[in-house]
PDB file of C-alpha atoms and ligand atoms in Angstrom:
ATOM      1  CA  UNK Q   2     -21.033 -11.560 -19.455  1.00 63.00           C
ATOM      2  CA  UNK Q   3     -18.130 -13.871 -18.881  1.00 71.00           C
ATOM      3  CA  UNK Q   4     -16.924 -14.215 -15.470  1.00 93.00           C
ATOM      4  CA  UNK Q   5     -14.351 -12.051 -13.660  1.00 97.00           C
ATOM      5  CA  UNK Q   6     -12.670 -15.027 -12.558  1.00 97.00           C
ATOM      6  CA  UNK Q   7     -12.561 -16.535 -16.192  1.00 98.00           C
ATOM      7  CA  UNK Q   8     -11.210 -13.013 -17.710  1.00 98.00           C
ATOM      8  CA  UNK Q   9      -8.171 -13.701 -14.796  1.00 98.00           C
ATOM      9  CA  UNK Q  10      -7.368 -16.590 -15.904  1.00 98.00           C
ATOM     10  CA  UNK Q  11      -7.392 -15.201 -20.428  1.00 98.00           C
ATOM     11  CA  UNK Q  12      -5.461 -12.725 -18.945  1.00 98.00           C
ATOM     12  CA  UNK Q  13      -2.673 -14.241 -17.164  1.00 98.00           C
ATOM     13  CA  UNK Q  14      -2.446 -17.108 -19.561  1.00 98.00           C
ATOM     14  CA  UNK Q  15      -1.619 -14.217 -21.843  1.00 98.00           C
ATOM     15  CA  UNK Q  16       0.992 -12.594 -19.705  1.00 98.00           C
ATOM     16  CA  UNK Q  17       2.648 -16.333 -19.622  1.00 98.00           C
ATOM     17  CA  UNK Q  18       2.851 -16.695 -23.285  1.00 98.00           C
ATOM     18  CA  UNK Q  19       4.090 -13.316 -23.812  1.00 98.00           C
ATOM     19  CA  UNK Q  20       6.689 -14.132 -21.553  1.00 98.00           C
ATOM     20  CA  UNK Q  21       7.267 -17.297 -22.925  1.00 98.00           C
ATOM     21  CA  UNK Q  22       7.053 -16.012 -26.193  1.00 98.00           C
ATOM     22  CA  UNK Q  23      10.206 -13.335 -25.030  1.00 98.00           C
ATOM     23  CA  UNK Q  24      12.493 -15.878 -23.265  1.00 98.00           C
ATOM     24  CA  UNK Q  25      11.305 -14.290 -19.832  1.00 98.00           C
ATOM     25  CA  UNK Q  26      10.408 -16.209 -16.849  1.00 98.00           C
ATOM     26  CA  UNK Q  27       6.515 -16.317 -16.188  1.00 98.00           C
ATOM     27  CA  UNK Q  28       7.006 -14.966 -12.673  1.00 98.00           C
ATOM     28  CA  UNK Q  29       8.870 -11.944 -13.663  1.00 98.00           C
ATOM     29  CA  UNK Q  30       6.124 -10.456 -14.603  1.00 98.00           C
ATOM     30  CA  UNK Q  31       3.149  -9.155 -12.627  1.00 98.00           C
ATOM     31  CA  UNK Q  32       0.199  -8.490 -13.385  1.00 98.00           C
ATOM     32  CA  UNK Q  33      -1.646  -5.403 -11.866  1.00 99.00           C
ATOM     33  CA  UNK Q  34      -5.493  -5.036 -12.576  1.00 98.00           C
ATOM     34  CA  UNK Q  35      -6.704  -1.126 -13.027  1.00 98.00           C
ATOM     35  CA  UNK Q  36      -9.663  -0.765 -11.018  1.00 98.00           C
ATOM     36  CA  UNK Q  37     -10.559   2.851 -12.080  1.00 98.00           C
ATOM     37  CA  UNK Q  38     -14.598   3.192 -12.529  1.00 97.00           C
ATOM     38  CA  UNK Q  39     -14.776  -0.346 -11.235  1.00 97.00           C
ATOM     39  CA  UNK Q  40     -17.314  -1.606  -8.409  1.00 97.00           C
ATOM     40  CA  UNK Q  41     -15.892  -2.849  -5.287  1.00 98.00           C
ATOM     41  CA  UNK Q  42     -18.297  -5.941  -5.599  1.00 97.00           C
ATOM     42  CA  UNK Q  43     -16.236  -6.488  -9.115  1.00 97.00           C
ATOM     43  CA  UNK Q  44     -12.880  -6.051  -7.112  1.00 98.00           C
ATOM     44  CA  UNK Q  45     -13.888  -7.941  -4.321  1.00 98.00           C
ATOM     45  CA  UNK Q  46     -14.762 -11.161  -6.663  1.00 98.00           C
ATOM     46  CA  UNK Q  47     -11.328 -10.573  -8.626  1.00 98.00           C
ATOM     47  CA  UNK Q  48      -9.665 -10.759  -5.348  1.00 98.00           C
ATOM     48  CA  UNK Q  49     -11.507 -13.764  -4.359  1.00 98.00           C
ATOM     49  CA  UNK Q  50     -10.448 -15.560  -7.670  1.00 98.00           C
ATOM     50  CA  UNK Q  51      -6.610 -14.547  -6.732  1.00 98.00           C
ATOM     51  CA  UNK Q  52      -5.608 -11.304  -7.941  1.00 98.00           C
ATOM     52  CA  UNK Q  53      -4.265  -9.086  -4.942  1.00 98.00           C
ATOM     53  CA  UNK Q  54      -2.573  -6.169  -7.070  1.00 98.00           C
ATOM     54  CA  UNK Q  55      -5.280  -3.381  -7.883  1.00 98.00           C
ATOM     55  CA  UNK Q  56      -4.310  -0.402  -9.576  1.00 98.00           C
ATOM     56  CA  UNK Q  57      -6.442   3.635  -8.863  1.00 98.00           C
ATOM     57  CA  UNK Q  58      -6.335   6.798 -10.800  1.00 98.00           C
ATOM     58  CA  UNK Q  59      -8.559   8.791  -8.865  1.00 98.00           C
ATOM     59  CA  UNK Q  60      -7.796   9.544  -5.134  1.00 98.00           C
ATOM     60  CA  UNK Q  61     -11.633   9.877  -3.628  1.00 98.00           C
ATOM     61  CA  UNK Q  62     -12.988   6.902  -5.565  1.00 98.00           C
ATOM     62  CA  UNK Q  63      -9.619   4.653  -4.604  1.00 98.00           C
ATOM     63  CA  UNK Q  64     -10.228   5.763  -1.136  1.00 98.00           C
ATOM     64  CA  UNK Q  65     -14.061   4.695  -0.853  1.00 98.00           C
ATOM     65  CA  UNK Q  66     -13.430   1.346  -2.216  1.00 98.00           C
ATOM     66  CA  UNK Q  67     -10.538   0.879   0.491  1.00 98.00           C
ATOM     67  CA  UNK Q  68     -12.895   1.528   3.070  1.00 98.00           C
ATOM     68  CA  UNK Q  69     -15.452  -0.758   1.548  1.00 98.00           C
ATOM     69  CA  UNK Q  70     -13.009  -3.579   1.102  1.00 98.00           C
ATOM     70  CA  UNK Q  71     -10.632  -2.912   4.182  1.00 98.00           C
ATOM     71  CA  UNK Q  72     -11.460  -6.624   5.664  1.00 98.00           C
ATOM     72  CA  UNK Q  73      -8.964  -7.757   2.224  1.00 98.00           C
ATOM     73  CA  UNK Q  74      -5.657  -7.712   1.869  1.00 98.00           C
ATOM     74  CA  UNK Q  75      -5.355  -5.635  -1.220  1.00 98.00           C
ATOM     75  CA  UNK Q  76      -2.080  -4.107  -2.544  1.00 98.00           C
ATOM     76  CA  UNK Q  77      -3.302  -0.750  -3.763  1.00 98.00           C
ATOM     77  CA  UNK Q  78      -0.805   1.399  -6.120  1.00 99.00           C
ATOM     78  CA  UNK Q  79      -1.684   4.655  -7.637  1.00 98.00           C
ATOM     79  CA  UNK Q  80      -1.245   4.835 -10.918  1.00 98.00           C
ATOM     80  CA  UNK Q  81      -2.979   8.427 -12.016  1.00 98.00           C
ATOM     81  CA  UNK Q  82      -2.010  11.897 -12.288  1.00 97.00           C
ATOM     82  CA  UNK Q  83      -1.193  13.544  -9.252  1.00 97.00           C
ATOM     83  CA  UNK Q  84      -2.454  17.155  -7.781  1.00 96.00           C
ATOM     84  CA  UNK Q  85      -0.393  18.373  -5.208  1.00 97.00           C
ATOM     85  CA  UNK Q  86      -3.068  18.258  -2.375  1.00 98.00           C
ATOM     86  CA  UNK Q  87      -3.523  15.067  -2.611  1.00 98.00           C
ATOM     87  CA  UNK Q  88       0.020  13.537  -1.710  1.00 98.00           C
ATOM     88  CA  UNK Q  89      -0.463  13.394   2.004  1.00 98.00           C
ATOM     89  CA  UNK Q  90      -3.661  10.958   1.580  1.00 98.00           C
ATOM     90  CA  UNK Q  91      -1.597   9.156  -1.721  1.00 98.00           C
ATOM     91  CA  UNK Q  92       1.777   8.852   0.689  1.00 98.00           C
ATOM     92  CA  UNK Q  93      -0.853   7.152   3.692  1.00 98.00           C
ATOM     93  CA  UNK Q  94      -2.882   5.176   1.427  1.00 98.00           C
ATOM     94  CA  UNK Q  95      -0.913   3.064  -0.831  1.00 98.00           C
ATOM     95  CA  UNK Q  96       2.426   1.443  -1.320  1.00 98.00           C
ATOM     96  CA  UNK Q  97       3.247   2.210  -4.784  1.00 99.00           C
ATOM     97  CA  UNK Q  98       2.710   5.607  -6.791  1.00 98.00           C
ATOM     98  CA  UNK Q  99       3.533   5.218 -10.349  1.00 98.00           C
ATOM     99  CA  UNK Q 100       2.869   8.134 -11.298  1.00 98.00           C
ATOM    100  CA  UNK Q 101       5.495  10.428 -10.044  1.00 98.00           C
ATOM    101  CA  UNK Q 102       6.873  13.237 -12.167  1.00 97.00           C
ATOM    102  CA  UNK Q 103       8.018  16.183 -10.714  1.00 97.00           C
ATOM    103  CA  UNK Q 104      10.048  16.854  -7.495  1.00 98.00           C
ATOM    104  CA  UNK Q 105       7.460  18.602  -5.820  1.00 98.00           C
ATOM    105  CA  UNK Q 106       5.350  16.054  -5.762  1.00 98.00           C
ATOM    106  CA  UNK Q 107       7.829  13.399  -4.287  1.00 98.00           C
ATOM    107  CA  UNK Q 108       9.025  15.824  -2.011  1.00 98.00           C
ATOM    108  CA  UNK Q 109       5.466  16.050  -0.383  1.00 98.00           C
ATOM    109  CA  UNK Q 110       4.675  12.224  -0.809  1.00 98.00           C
ATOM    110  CA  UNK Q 111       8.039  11.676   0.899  1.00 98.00           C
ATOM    111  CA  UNK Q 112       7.516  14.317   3.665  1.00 98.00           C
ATOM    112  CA  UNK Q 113       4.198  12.488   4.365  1.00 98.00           C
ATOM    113  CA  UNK Q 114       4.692   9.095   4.315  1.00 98.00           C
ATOM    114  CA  UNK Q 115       3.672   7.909   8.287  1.00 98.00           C
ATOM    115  CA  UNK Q 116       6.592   6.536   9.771  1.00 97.00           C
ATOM    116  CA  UNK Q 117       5.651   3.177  10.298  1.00 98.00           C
ATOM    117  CA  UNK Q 118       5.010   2.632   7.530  1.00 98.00           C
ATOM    118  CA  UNK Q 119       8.012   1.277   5.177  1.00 98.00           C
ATOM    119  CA  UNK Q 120       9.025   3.381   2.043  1.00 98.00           C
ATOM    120  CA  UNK Q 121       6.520   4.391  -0.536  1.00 98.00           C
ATOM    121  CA  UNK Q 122       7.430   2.988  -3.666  1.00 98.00           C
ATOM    122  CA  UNK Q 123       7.599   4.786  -6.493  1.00 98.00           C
ATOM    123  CA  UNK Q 124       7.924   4.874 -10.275  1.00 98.00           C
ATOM    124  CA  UNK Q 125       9.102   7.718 -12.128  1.00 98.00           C
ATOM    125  CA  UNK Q 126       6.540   8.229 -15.141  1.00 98.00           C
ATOM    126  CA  UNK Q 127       7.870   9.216 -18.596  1.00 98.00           C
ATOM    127  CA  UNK Q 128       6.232  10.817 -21.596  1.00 97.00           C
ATOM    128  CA  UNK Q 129       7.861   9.226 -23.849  1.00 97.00           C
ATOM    129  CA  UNK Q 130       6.203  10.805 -27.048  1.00 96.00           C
ATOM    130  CA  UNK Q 131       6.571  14.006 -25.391  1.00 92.00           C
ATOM    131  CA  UNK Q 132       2.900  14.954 -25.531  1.00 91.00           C
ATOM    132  CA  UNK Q 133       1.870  18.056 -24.738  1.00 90.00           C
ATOM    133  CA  UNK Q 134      -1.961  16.199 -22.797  1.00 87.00           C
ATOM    134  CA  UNK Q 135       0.719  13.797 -20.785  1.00 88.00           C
ATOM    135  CA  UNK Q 136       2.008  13.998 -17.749  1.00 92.00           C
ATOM    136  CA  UNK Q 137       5.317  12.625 -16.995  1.00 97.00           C
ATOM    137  CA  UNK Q 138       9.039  13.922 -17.305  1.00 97.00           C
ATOM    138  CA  UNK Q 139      10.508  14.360 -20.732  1.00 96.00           C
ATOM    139  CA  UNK Q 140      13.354  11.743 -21.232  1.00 95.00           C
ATOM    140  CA  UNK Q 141      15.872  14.736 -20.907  1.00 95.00           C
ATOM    141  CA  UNK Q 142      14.948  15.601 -17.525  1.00 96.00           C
ATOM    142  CA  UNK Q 143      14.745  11.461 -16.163  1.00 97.00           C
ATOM    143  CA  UNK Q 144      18.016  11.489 -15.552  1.00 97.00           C
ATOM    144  CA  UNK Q 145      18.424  14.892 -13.360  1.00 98.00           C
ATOM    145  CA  UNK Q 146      15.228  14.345 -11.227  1.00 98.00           C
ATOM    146  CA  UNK Q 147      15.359  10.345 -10.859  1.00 98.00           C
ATOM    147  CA  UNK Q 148      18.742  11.282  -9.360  1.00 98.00           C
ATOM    148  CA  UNK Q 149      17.260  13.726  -6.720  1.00 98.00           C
ATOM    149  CA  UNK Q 150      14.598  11.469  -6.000  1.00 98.00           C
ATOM    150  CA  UNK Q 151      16.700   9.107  -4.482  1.00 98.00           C
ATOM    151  CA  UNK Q 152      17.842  11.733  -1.832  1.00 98.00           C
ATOM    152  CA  UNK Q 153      13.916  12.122  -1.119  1.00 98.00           C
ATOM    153  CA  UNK Q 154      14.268   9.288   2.667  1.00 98.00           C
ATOM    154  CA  UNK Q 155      10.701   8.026   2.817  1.00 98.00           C
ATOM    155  CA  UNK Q 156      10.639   7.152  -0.695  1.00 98.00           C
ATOM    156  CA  UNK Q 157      12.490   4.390  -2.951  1.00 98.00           C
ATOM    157  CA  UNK Q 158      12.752   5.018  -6.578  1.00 98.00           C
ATOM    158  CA  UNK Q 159      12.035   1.494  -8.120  1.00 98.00           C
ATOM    159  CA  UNK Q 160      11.938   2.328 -12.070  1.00 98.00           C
ATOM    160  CA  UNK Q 161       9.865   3.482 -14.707  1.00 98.00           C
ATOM    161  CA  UNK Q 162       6.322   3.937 -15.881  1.00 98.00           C
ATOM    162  CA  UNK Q 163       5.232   5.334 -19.236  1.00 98.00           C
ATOM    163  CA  UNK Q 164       1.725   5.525 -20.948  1.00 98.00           C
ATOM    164  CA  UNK Q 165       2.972   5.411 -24.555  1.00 97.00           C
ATOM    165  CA  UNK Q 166       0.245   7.413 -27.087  1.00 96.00           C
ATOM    166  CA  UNK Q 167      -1.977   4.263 -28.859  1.00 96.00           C
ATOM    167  CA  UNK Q 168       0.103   2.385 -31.986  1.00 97.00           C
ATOM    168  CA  UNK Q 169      -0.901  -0.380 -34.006  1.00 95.00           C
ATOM    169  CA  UNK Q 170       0.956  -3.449 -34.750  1.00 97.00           C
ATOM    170  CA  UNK Q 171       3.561  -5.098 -32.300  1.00 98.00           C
ATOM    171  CA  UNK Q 172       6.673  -3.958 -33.699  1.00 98.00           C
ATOM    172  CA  UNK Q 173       5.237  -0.341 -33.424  1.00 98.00           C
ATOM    173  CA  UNK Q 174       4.570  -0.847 -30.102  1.00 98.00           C
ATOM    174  CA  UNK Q 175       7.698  -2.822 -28.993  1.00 98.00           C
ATOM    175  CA  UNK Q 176      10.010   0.252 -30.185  1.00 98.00           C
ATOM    176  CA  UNK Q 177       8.483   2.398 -27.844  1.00 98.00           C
ATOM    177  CA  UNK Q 178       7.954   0.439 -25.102  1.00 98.00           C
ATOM    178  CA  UNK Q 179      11.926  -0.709 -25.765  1.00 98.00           C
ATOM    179  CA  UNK Q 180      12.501   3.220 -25.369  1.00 98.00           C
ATOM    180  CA  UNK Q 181      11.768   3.147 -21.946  1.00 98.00           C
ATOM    181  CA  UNK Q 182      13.826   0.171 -21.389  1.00 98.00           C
ATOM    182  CA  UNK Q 183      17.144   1.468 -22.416  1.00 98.00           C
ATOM    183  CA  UNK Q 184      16.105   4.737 -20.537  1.00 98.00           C
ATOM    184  CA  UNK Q 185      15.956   2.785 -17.693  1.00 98.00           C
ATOM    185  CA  UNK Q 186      19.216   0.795 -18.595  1.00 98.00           C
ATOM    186  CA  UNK Q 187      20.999   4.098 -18.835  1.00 98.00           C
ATOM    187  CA  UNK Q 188      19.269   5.493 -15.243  1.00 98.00           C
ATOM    188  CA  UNK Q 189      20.760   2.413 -13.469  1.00 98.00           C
ATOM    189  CA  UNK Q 190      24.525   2.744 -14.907  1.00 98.00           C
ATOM    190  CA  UNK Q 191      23.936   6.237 -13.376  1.00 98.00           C
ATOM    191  CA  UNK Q 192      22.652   5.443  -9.978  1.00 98.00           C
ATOM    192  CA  UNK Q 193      24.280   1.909  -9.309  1.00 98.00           C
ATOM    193  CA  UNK Q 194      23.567   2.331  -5.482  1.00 97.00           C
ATOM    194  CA  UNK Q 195      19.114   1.921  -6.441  1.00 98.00           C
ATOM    195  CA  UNK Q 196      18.344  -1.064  -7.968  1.00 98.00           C
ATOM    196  CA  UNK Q 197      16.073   0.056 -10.620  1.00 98.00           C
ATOM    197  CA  UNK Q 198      13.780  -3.282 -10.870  1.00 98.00           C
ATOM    198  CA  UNK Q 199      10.449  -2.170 -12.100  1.00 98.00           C
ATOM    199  CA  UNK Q 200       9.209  -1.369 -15.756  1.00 98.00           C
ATOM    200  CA  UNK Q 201       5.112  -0.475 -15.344  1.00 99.00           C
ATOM    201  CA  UNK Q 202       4.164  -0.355 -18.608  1.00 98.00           C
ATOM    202  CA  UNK Q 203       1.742  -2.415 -20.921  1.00 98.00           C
ATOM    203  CA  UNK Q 204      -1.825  -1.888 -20.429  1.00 98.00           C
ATOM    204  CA  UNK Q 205      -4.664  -4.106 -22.385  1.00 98.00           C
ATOM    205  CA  UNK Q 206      -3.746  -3.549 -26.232  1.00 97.00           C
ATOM    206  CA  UNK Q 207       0.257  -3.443 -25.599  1.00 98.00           C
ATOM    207  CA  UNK Q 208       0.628  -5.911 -22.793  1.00 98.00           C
ATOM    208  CA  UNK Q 209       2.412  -8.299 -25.321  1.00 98.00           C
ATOM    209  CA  UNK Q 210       4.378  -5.864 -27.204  1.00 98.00           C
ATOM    210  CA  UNK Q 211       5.196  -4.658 -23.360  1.00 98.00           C
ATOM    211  CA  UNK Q 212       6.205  -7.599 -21.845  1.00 98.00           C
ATOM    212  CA  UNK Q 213       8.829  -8.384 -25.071  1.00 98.00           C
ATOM    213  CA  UNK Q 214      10.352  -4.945 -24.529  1.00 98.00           C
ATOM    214  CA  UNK Q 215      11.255  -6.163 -20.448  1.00 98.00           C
ATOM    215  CA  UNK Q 216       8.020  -4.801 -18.962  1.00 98.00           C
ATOM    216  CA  UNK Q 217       7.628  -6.543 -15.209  1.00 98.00           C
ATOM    217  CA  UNK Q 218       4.272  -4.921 -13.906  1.00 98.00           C
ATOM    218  CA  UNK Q 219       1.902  -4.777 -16.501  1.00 99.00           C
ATOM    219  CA  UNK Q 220      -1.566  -2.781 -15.929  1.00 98.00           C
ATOM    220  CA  UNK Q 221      -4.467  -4.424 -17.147  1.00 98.00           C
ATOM    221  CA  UNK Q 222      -8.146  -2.801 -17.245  1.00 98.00           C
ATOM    222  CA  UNK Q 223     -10.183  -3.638 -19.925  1.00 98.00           C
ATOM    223  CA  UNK Q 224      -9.083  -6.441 -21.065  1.00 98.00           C
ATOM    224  CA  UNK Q 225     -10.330  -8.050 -17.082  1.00 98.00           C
ATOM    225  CA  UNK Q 226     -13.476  -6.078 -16.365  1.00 97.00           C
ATOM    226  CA  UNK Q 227     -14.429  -4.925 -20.199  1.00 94.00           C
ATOM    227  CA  UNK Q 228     -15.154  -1.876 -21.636  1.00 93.00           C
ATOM    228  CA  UNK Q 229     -15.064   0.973 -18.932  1.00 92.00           C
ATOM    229  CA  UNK Q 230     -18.900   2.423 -18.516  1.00 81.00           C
TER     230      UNK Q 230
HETATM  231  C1  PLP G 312      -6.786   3.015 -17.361  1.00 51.64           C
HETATM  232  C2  PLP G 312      -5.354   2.769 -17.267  1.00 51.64           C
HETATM  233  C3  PLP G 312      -4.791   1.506 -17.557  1.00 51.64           C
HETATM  234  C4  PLP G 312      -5.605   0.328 -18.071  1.00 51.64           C
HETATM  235  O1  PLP G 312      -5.943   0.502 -19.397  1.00 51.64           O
HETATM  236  P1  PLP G 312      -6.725  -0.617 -20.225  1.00 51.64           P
HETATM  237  O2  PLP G 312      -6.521  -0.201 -21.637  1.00 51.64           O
HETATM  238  O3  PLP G 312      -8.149  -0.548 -19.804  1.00 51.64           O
HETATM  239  O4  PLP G 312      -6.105  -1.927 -19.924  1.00 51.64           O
HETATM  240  C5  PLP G 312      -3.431   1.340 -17.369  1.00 51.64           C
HETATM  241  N1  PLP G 312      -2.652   2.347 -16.940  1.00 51.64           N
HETATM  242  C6  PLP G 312      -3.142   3.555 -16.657  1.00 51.64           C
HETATM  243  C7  PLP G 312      -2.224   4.623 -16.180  1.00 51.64           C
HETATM  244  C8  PLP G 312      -4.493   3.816 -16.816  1.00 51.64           C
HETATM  245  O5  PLP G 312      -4.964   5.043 -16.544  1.00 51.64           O
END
C-alpha cells in the first residue's frame, strides 16, 4: 500500500498540471479530499501530511469522525444528499454544503445556522444529465431558486456543484463539465450583487477534464485513499 502522504502529493501534482495544462493558476484550484467510508486514523495522517479540506456524504459517520478528530483543524464540507432532518446538525457542523438543491432545504440550513457562527456556504448542485437517480436542480430551475437563495440571511450562495453521470475520454467529459460553467456564467450576469466564485466539480476520473472546463474545488476520493471498501 503506498502511503497516504505519497498519494497527496500524485494527486496535487496532478491538479498542478491540469492547471498548467489549462492556462490556470495552480492556486486557483483546491483540492478537497472525500472522506466518505474513510477511517479517521487515514484522515488524521492526510491531515498530518497537509491536506486540511475533507469532504462527508453521510451525516452520522461525518459527525463521529469530528468528534474523534476535534483536537485538528479540519475544514469539513458536506458534499452528500441531504434529508430534511438533518439540516439543523449539517447548518452546526460544517462550513460548506455542496449539496443544496431545493429551497426547503436551504431554508432550514439557513434558519439553523448558530449565530456565531459566520454564513454557511453553500453550492447549489445541478443534475446536469437530468437523471432521474440524481439529486440536484434541473438547469431550468438554477436560475429561479439560486435567485431565492440569496434572500435565505445565514447562508451565501458561492456557485455550483454537479456530479456529471461517468463518460470516457476528456473531451466527453470537458463538454459537460463546460455545461456547468456557462450555467454558472449566465447565474452571475443574473445576480451581479453574489460573487459566484466556486465550481465543485471533478472527482478522481474527471479531475483533469474538470479543472480545463474552470473547476476551482475539485473532490478527490479514490484516487487519495484507493478503492472505497
Ligand atoms: C464519493 C464522491 C466523490 C469522490 O469520488 P472519487 O471517484 O472516489 O474520487 C466526489 N464527490 C461526491 C459527491 C462523492 O459522493
Amino acid at each position: 500500500m503506498p502511503k497516504l502522504s505519497d498519494k497527496l502529493t500524485e494527486v496535487r501534482d496532478r491538479v498542478r498540471s491540469a492547471a498548467i495544462s489549462a492556462g490556470r493558476d495552480p492556486d486557483s484550484v483546491a483540492l478537497m479530499a472525500v472522506s466518505k467510508r474513510q477511517s479517521s486514523e487515514a484522515i488524521r495522517e492526510l491531515f498530518e501530511a497537509g491536506q486540511t479540506l475533507f469532504g462527508e456524504n453521510y451525516l452520522q459517520e461525518a459527525l463521529d469522525k469530528q468528534t474523534l478528530l476535534a483536537d485538528l483543524n479540519i475544514d469539513w464540507h458536506f458534499i452528500g444528499p441531504i434529508q430534511s432532518n438533518k439540516a439543523q446538525a449539517l447548518a452546526q457542523h460544517f462550513s460548506w454544503v455542496h449539496s443544496v438543491d431545493r429551497m426547503k432545504v436551504a431554508k432550514l440550513l439557513s434558519q439553523h445556522r448558530p449565530s456565531h457562527l459566520p454564513p454557511l456556504n453553500i453550492c447549489l448542485q445541478i443534475n446536469i444529465d437530468d437523471e432521474a437517480s440524481k439529486s440536484g436542480a434541473t438547469p431550468t430551475e438554477a436560475a429561479a431558486l439560486a435567485e431565492e437563495l440569496t434572500h435565505l440571511p445565514n447562508l451565501r450562495l458561492r456557485g455550483l456543484m454537479a456530479i456529471p453521470k461517468p463518460r470516457t475520454g476528456f473531451a466527453e467529459q470537458k463538454k459537460v463539465l463546460e455545461a456547468v460553467a456557462l450555467l454558472q456564467q449566465q447565474l452571475q450576469r443574473q445576480l451581479p450583487q453574489t460573487p459566484l466564485d466556486t465550481l465543485s466539480m471533478g472527482m478522481s476520473s474527471d479531475l483533469d477534464a474538470a479543472i480545463a472546463a474552470g473547476a476551482t474545488v475539485v473532490r478527490i476520493g479514490t484516487a487519495l485513499f484507493g478503492e472505497r471498501t
